[in-house]
Short mmCIF file of N, CA and C in Angstrom, two decimals:
data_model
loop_
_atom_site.label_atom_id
_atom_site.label_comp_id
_atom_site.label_asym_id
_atom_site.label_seq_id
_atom_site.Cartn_x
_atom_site.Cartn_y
_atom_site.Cartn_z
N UNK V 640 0.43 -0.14 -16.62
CA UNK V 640 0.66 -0.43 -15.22
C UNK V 640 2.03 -1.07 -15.06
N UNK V 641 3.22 -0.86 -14.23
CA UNK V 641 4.20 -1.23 -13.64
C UNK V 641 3.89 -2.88 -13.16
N UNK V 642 4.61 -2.93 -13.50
CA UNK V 642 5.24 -4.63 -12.95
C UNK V 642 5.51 -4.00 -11.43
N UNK V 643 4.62 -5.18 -10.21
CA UNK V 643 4.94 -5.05 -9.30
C UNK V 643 5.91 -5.96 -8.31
N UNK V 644 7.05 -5.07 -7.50
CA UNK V 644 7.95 -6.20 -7.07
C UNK V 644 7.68 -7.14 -6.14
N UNK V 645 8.38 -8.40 -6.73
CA UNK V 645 8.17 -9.65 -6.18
C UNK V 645 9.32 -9.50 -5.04
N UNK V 646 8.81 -9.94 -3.62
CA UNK V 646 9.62 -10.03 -2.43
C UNK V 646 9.57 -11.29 -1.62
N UNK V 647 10.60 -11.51 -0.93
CA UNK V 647 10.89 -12.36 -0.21
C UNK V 647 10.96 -12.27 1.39
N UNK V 648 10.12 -12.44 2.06
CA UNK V 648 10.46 -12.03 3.41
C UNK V 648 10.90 -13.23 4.54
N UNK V 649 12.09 -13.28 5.04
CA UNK V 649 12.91 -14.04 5.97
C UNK V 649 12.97 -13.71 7.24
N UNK V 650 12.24 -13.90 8.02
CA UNK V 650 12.48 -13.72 9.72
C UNK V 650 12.03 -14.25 10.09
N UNK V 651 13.01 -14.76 11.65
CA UNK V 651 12.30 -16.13 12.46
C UNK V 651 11.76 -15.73 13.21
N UNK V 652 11.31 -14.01 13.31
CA UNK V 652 10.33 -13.83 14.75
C UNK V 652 8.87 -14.28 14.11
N UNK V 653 7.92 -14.43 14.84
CA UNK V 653 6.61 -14.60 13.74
C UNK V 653 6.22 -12.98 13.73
N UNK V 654 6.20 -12.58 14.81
CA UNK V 654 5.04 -11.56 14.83
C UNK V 654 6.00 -10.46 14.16
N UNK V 655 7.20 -10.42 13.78
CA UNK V 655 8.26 -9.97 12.77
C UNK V 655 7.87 -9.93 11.49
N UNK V 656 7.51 -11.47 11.25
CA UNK V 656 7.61 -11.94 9.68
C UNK V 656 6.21 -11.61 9.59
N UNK V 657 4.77 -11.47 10.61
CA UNK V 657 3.80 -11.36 9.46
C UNK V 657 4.13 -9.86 9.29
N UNK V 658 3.97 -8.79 10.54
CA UNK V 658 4.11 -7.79 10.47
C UNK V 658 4.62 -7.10 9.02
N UNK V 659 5.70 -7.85 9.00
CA UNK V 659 6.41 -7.31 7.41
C UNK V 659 5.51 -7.61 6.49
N UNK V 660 5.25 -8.69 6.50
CA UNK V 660 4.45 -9.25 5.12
C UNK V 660 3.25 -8.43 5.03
N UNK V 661 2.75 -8.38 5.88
CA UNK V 661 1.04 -7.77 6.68
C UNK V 661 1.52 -6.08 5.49
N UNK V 662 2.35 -5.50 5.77
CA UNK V 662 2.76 -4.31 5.64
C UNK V 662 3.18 -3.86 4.16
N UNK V 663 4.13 -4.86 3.44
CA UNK V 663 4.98 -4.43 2.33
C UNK V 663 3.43 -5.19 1.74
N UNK V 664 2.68 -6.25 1.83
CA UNK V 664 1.59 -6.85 0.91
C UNK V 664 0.69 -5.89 0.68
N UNK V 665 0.68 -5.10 1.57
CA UNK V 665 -0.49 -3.47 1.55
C UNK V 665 -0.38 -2.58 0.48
N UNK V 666 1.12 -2.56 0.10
CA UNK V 666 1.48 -1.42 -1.25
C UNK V 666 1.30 -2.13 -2.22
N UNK V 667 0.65 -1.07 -3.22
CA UNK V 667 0.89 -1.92 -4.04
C UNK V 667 1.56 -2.30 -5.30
N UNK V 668 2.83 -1.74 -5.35
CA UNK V 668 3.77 -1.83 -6.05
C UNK V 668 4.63 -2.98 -5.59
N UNK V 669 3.93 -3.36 -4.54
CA UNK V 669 4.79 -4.67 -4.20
C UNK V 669 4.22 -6.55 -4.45
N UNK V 670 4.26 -7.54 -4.20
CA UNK V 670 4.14 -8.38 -4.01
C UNK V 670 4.71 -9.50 -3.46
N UNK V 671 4.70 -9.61 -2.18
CA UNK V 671 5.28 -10.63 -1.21
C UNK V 671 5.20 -12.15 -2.06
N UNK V 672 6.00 -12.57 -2.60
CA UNK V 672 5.12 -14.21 -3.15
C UNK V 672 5.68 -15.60 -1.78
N UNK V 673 6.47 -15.14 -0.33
CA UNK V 673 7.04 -16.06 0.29
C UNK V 673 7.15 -15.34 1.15
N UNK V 674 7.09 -16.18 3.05
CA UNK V 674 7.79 -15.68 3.79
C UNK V 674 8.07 -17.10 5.04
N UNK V 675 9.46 -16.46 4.99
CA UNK V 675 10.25 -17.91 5.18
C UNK V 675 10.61 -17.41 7.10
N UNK V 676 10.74 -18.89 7.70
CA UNK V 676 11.21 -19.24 8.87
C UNK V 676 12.38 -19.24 9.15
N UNK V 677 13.29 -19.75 8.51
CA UNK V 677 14.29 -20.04 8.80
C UNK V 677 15.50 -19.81 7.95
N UNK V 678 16.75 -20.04 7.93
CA UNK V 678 17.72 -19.63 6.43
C UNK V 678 17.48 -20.85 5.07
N UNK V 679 16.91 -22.26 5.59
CA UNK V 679 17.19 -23.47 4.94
C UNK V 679 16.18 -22.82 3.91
N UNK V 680 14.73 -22.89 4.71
CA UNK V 680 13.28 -22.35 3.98
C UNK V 680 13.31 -21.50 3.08
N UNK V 681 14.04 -20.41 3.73
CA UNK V 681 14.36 -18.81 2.80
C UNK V 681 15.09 -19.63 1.48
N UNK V 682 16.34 -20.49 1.27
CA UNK V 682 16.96 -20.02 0.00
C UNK V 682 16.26 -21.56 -0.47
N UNK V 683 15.49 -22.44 0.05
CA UNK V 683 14.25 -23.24 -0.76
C UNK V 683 13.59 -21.92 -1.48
N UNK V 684 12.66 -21.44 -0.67
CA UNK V 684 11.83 -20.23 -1.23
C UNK V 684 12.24 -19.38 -2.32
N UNK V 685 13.84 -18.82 -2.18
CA UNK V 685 14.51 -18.19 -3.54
C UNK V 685 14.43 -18.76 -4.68
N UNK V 686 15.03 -19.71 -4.54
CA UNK V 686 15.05 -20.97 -5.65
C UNK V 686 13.88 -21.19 -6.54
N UNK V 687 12.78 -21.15 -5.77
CA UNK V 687 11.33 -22.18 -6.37
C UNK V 687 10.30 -21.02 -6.60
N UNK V 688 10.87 -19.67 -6.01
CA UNK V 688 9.61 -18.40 -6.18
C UNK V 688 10.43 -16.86 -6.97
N UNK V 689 11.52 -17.45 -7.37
CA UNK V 689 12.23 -16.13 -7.91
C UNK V 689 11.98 -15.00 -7.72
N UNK V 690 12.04 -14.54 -6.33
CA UNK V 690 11.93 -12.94 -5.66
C UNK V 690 12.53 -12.03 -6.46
N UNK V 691 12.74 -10.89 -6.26
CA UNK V 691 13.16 -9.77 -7.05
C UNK V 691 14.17 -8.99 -5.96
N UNK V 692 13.60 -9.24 -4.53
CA UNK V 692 14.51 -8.86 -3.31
C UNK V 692 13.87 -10.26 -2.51
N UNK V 693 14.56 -10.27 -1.89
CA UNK V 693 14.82 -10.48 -0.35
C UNK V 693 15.03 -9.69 0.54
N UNK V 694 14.37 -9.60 1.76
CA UNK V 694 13.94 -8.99 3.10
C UNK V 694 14.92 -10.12 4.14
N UNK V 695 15.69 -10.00 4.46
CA UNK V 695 16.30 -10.91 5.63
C UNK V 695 16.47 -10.71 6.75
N UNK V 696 16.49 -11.37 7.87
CA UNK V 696 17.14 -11.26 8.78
C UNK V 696 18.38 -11.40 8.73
N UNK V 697 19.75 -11.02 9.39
CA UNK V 697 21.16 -10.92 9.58
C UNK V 697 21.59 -12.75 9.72
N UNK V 698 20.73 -12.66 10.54
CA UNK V 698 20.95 -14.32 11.64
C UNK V 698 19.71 -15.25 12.13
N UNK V 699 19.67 -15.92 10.37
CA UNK V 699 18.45 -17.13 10.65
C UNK V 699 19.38 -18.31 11.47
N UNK V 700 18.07 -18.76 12.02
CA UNK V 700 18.55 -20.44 12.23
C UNK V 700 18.63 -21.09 11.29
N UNK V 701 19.45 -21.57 11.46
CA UNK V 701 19.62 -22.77 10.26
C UNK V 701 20.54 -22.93 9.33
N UNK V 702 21.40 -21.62 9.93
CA UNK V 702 22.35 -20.97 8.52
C UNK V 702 23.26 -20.64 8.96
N UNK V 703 24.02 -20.96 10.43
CA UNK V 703 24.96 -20.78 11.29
C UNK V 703 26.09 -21.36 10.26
#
């Protein structure tokens, strides 16, 4: 069995961020292990959950 990828999902809409999560957590070659609010949260979350990608938004708060 394949190692499945670890993801990161970043968006400050909610119904954005579960949607994604809701969606990429369904396959299963994937594994969401985070999904972050804001830009501060997101690169806490990188740091402490070692994603494999990141999913971002362009333009979090927090990261102006």
């Amino acid at each position: 069995m394949a190692e499945r990828i670890r993801i990161l999902v970043a968006e400050d809409h909610p119904a954005v961020r579960s949607s994604l999560t809701s969606l990429l957590g369904a396959q299963e070659d994937f594994d969401v292990v985070g999904a972050a609010e804001d830009g501060v949260a997101a690169v806490e979350m990188a740091r402490r959950l070692t994603p494999q990608v990141v999913l971002m938004d362009h333009d979090m708060p927090r990261m102006k």
